mmCIF file with all atom_site columns, C-alpha atoms in Angstrom:
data_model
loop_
_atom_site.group_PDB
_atom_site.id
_atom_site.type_symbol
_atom_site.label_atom_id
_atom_site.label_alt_id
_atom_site.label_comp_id
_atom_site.label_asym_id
_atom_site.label_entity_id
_atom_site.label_seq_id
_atom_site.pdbx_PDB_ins_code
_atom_site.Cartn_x
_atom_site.Cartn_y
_atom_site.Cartn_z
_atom_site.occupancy
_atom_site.B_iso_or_equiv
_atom_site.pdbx_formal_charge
_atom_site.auth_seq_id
_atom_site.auth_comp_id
_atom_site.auth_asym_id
_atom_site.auth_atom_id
_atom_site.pdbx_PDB_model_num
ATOM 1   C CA . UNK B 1 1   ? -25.944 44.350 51.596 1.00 48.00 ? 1   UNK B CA 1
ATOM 2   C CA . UNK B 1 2   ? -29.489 42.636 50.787 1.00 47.00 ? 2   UNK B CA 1
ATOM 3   C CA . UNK B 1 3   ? -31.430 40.582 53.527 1.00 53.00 ? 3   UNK B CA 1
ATOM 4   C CA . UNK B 1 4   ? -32.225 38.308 51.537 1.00 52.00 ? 4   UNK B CA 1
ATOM 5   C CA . UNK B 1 5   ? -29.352 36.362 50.484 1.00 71.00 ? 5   UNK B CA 1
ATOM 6   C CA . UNK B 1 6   ? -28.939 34.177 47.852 1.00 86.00 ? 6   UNK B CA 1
ATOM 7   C CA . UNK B 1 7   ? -25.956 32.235 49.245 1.00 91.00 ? 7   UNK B CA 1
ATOM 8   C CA . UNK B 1 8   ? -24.925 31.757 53.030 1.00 93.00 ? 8   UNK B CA 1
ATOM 9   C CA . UNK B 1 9   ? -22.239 33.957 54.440 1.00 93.00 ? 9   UNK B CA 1
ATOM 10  C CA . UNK B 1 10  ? -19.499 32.506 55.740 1.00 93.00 ? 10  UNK B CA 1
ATOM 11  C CA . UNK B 1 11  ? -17.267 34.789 58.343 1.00 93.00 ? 11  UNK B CA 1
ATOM 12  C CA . UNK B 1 12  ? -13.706 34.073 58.266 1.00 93.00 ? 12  UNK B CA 1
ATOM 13  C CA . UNK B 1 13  ? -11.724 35.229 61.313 1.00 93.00 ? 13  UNK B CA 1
ATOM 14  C CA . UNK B 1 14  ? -7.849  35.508 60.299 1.00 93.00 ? 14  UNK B CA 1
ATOM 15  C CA . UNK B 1 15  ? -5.243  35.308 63.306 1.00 92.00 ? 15  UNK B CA 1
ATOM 16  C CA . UNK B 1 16  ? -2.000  36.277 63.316 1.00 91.00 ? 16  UNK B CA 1
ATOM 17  C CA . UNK B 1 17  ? 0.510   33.390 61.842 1.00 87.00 ? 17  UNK B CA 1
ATOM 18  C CA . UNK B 1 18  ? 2.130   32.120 58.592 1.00 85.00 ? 18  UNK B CA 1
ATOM 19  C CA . UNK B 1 19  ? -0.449  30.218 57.087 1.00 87.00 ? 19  UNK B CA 1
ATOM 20  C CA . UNK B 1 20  ? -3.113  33.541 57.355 1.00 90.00 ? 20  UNK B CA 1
ATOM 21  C CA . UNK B 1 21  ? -1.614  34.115 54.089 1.00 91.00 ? 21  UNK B CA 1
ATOM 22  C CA . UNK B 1 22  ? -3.338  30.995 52.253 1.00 92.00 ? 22  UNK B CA 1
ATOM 23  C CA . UNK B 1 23  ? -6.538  32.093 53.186 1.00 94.00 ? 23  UNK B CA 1
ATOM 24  C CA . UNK B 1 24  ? -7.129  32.974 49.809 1.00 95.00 ? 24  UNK B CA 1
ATOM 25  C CA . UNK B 1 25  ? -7.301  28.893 49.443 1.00 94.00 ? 25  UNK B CA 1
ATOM 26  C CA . UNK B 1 26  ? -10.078 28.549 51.961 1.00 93.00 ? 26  UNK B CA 1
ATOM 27  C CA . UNK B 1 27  ? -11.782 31.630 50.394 1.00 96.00 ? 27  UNK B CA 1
ATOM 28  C CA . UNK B 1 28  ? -11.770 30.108 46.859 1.00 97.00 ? 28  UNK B CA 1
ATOM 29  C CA . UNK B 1 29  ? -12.961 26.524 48.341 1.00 95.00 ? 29  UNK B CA 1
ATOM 30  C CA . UNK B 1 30  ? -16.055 28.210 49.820 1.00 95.00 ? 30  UNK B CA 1
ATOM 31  C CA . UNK B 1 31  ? -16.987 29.989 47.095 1.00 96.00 ? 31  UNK B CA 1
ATOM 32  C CA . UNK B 1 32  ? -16.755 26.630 44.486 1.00 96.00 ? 32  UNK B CA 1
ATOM 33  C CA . UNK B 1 33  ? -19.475 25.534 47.066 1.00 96.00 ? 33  UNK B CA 1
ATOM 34  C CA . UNK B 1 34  ? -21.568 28.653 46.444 1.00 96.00 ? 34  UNK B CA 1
ATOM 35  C CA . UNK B 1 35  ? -20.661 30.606 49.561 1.00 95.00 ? 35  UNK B CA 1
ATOM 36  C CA . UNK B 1 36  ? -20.676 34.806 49.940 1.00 96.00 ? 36  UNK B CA 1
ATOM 37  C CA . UNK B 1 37  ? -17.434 35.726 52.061 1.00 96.00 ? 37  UNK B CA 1
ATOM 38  C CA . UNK B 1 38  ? -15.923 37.858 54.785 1.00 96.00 ? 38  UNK B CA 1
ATOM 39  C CA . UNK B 1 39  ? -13.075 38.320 56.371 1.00 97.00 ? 39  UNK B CA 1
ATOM 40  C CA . UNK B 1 40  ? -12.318 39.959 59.989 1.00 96.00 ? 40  UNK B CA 1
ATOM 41  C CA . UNK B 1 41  ? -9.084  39.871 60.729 1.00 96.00 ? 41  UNK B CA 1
ATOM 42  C CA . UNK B 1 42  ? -6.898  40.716 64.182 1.00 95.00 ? 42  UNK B CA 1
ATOM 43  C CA . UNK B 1 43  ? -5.199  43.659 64.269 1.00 95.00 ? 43  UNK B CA 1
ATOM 44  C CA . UNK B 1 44  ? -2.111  41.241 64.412 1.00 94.00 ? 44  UNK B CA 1
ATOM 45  C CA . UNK B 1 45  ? -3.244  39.313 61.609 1.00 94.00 ? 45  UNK B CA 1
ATOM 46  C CA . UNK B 1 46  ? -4.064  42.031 59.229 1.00 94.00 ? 46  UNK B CA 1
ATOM 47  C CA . UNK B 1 47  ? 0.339   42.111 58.605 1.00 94.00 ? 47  UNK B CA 1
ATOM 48  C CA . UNK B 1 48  ? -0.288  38.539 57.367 1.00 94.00 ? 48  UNK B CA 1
ATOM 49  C CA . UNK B 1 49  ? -3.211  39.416 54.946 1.00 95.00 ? 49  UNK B CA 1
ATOM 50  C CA . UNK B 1 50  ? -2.432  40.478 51.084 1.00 95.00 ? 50  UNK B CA 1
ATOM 51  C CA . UNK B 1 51  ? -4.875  42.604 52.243 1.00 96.00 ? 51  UNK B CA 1
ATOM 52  C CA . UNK B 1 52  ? -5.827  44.005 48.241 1.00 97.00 ? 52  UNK B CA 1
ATOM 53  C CA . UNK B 1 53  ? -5.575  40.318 46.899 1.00 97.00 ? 53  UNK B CA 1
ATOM 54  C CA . UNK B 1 54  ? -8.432  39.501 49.452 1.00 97.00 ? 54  UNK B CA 1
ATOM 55  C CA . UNK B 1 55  ? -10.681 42.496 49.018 1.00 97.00 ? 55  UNK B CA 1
ATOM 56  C CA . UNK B 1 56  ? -10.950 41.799 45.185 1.00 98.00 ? 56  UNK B CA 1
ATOM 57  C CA . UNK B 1 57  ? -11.482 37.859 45.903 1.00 98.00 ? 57  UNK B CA 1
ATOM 58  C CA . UNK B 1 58  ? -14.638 38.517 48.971 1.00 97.00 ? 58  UNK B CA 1
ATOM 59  C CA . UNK B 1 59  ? -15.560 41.673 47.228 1.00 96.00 ? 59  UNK B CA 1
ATOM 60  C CA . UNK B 1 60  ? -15.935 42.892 50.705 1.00 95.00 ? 60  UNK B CA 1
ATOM 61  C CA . UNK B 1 61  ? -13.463 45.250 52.802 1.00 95.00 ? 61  UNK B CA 1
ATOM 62  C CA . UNK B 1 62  ? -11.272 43.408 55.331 1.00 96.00 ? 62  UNK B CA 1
ATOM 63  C CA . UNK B 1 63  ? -12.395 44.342 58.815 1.00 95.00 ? 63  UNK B CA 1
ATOM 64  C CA . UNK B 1 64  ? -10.330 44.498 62.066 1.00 94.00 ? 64  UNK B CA 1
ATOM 65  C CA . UNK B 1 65  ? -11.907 47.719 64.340 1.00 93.00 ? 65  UNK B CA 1
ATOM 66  C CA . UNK B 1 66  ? -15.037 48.158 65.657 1.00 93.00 ? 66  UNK B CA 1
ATOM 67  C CA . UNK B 1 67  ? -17.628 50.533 63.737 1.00 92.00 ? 67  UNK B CA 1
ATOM 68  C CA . UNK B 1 68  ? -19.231 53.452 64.999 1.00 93.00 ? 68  UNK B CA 1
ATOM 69  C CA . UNK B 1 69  ? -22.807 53.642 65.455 1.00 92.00 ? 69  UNK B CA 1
ATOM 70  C CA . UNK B 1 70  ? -23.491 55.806 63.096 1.00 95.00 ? 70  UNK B CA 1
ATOM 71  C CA . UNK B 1 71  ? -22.442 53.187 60.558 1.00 92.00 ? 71  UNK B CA 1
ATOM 72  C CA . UNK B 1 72  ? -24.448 50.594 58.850 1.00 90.00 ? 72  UNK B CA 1
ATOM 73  C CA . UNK B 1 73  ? -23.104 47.224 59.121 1.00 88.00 ? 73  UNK B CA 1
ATOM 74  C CA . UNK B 1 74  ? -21.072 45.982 56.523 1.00 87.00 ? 74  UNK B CA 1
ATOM 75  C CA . UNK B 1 75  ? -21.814 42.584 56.173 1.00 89.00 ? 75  UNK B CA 1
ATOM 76  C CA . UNK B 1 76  ? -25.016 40.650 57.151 1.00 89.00 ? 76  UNK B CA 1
ATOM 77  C CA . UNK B 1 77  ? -24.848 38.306 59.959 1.00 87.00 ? 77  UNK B CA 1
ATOM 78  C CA . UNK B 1 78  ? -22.645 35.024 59.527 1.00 89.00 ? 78  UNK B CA 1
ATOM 79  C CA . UNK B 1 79  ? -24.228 31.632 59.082 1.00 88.00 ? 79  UNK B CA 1
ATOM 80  C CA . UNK B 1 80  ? -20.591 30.255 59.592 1.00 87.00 ? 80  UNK B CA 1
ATOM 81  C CA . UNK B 1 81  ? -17.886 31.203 61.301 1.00 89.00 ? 81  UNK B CA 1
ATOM 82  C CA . UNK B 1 82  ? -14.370 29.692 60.546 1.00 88.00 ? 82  UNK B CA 1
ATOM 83  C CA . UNK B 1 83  ? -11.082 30.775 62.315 1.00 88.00 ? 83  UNK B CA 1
ATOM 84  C CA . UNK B 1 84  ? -8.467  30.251 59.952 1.00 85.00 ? 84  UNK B CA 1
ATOM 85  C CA . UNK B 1 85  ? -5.507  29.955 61.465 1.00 86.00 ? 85  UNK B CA 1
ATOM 86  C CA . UNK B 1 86  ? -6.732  29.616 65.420 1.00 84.00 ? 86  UNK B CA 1
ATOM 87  C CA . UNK B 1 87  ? -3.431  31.561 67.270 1.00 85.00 ? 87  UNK B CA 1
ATOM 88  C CA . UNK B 1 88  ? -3.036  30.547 70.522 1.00 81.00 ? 88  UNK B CA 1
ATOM 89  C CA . UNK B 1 89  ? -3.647  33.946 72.052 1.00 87.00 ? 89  UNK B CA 1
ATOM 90  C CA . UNK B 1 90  ? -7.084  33.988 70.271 1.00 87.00 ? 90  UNK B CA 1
ATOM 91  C CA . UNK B 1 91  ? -7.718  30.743 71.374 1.00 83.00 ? 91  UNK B CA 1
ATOM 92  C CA . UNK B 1 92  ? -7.144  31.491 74.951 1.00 84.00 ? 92  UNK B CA 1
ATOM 93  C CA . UNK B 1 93  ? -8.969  34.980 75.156 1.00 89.00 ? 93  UNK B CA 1
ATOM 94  C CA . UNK B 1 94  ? -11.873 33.712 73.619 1.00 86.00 ? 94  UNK B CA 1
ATOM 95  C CA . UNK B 1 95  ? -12.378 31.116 75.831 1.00 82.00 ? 95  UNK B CA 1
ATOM 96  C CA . UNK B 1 96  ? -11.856 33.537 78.637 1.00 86.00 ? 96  UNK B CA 1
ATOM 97  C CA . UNK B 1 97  ? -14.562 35.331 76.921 1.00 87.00 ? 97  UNK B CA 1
ATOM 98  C CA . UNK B 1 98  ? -12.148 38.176 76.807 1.00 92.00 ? 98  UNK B CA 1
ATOM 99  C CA . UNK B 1 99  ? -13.058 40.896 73.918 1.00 93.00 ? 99  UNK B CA 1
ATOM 100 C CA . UNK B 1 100 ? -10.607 42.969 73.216 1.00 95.00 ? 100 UNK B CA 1
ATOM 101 C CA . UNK B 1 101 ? -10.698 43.524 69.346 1.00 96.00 ? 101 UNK B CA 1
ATOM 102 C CA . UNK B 1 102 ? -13.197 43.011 66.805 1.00 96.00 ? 102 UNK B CA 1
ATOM 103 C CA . UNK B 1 103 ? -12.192 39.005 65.705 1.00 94.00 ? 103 UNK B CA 1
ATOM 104 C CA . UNK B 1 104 ? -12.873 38.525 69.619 1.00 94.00 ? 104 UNK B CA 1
ATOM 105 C CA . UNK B 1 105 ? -15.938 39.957 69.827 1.00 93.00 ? 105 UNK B CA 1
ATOM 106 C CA . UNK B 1 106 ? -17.214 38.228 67.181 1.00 92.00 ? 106 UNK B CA 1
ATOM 107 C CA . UNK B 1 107 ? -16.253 35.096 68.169 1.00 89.00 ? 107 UNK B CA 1
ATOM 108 C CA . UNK B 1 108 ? -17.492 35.627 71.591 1.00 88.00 ? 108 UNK B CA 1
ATOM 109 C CA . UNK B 1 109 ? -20.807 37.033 70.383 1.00 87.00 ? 109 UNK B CA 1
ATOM 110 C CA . UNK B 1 110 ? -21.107 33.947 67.828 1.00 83.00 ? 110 UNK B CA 1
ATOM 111 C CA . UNK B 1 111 ? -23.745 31.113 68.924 1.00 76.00 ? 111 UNK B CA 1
ATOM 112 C CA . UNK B 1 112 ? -22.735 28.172 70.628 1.00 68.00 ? 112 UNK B CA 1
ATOM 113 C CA . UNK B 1 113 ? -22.665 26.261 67.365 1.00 62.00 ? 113 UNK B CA 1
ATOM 114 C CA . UNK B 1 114 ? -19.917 28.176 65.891 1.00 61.00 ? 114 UNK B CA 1
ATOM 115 C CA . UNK B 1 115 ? -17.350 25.236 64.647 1.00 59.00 ? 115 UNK B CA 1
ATOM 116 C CA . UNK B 1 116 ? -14.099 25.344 66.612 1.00 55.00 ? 116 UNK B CA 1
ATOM 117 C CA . UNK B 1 117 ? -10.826 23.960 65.811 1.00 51.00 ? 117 UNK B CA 1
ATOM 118 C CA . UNK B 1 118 ? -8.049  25.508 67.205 1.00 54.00 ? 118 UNK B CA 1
ATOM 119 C CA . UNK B 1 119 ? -4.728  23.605 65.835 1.00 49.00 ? 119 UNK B CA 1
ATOM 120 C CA . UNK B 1 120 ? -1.122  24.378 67.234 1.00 52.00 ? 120 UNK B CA 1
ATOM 121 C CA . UNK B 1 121 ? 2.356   23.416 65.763 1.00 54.00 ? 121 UNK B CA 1
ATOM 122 C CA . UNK B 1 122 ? 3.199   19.946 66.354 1.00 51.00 ? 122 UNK B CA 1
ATOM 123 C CA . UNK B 1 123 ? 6.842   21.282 67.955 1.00 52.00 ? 123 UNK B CA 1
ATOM 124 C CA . UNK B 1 124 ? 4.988   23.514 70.156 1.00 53.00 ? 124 UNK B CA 1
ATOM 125 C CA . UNK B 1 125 ? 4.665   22.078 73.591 1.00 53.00 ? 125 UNK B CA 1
ATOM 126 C CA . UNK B 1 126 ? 1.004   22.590 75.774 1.00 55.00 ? 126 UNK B CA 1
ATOM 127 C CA . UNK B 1 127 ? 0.772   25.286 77.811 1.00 57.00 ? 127 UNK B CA 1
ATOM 128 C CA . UNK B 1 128 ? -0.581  25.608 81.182 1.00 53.00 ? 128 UNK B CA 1
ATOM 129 C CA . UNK B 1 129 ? -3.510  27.578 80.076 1.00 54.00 ? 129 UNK B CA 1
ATOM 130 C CA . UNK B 1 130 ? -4.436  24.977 76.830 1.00 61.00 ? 130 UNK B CA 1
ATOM 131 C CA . UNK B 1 131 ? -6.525  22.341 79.591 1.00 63.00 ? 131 UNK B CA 1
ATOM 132 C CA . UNK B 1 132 ? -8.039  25.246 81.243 1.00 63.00 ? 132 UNK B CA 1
ATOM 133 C CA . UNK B 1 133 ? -9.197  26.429 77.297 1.00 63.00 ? 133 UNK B CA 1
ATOM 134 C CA . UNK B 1 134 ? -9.954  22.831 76.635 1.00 60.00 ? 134 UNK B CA 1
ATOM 135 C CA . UNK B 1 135 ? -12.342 22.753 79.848 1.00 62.00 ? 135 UNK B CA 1
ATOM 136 C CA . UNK B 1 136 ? -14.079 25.934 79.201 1.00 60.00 ? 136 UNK B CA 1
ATOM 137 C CA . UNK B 1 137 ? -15.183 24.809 75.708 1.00 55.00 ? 137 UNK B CA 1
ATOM 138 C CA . UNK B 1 138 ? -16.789 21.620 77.230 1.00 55.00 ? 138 UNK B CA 1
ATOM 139 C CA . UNK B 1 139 ? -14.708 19.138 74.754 1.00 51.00 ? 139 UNK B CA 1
ATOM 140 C CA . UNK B 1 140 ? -16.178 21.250 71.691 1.00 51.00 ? 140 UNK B CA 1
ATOM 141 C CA . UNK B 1 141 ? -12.923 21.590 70.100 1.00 49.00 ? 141 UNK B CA 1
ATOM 142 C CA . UNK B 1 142 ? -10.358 19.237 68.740 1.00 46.00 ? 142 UNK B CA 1
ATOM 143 C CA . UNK B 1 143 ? -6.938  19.891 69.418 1.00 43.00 ? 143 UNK B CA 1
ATOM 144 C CA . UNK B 1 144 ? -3.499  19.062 67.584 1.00 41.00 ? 144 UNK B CA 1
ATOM 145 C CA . UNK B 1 145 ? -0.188  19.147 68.893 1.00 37.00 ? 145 UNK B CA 1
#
């Protein structure tokens, strides 16, 4: 891992639903615009994953636990983080600030500039807790239903 990058890193969370399997397409668009890649994953999410077919694209292990101390970090830190696909759980938790997995603490650690946009099926109706998520990110995100 060098310090001194040549290309910004761009961290890819990966929730658990269908379209986690295309990331591959958002991986490939990022690198055409000259962009190193990783990819944290839920331990949900990580069933979704061709998880070989992305190792050999980022060139970088997949990660979904928490290292020990003793090890060096794998990546350097993000200067982008995208969370592709948002799952509602995800969504929810880390607006509650809740931190109960690796994705989550990442996204909870990230600065307040980390880009979100959560986006939920069309035929799924709001839940009570999506205003309350909406609310604690200040209007910050966009949301589809």
């Amino acid at each position: 891992m060098s310090d001194q990058p040549d290309k910004p890193f761009l961290q890819i969370v990966v929730c658990a639903a269908g379209v986690a399997a295309d990331v591959g397409k958002l991986i490939t668009a990022a690198q055409e615009q000259h962009w190193d890649i990783g990819v944290v994953a839920t331990p949900q999410g990580l069933g979704f994953l061709d998880v070989e077919a992305v190792e050999a694209q980022t060139g970088l292990p997949i990660r979904s636990a928490w290292r020990t101390p003793d090890q060096p970090r794998p990546t350097r830190p993000a200067d982008a983080i995208a969370v592709a696909p948002a799952s509602f759980n995800t969504v929810n938790k880390w607006a509650a600030g809740i931190s109960d997995n690796l994705a989550l603490g990442i996204l909870c650690e990230a600065p307040p500039w980390a880009y979100r946009s959560p986006c939920c099926r069309t035929s799924t109706p709001p839940r009570p807790p999506t205003p309350r998520t909406a609310r604690a990110w200040n209007g910050s995100a966009r949301w589809a239903y």
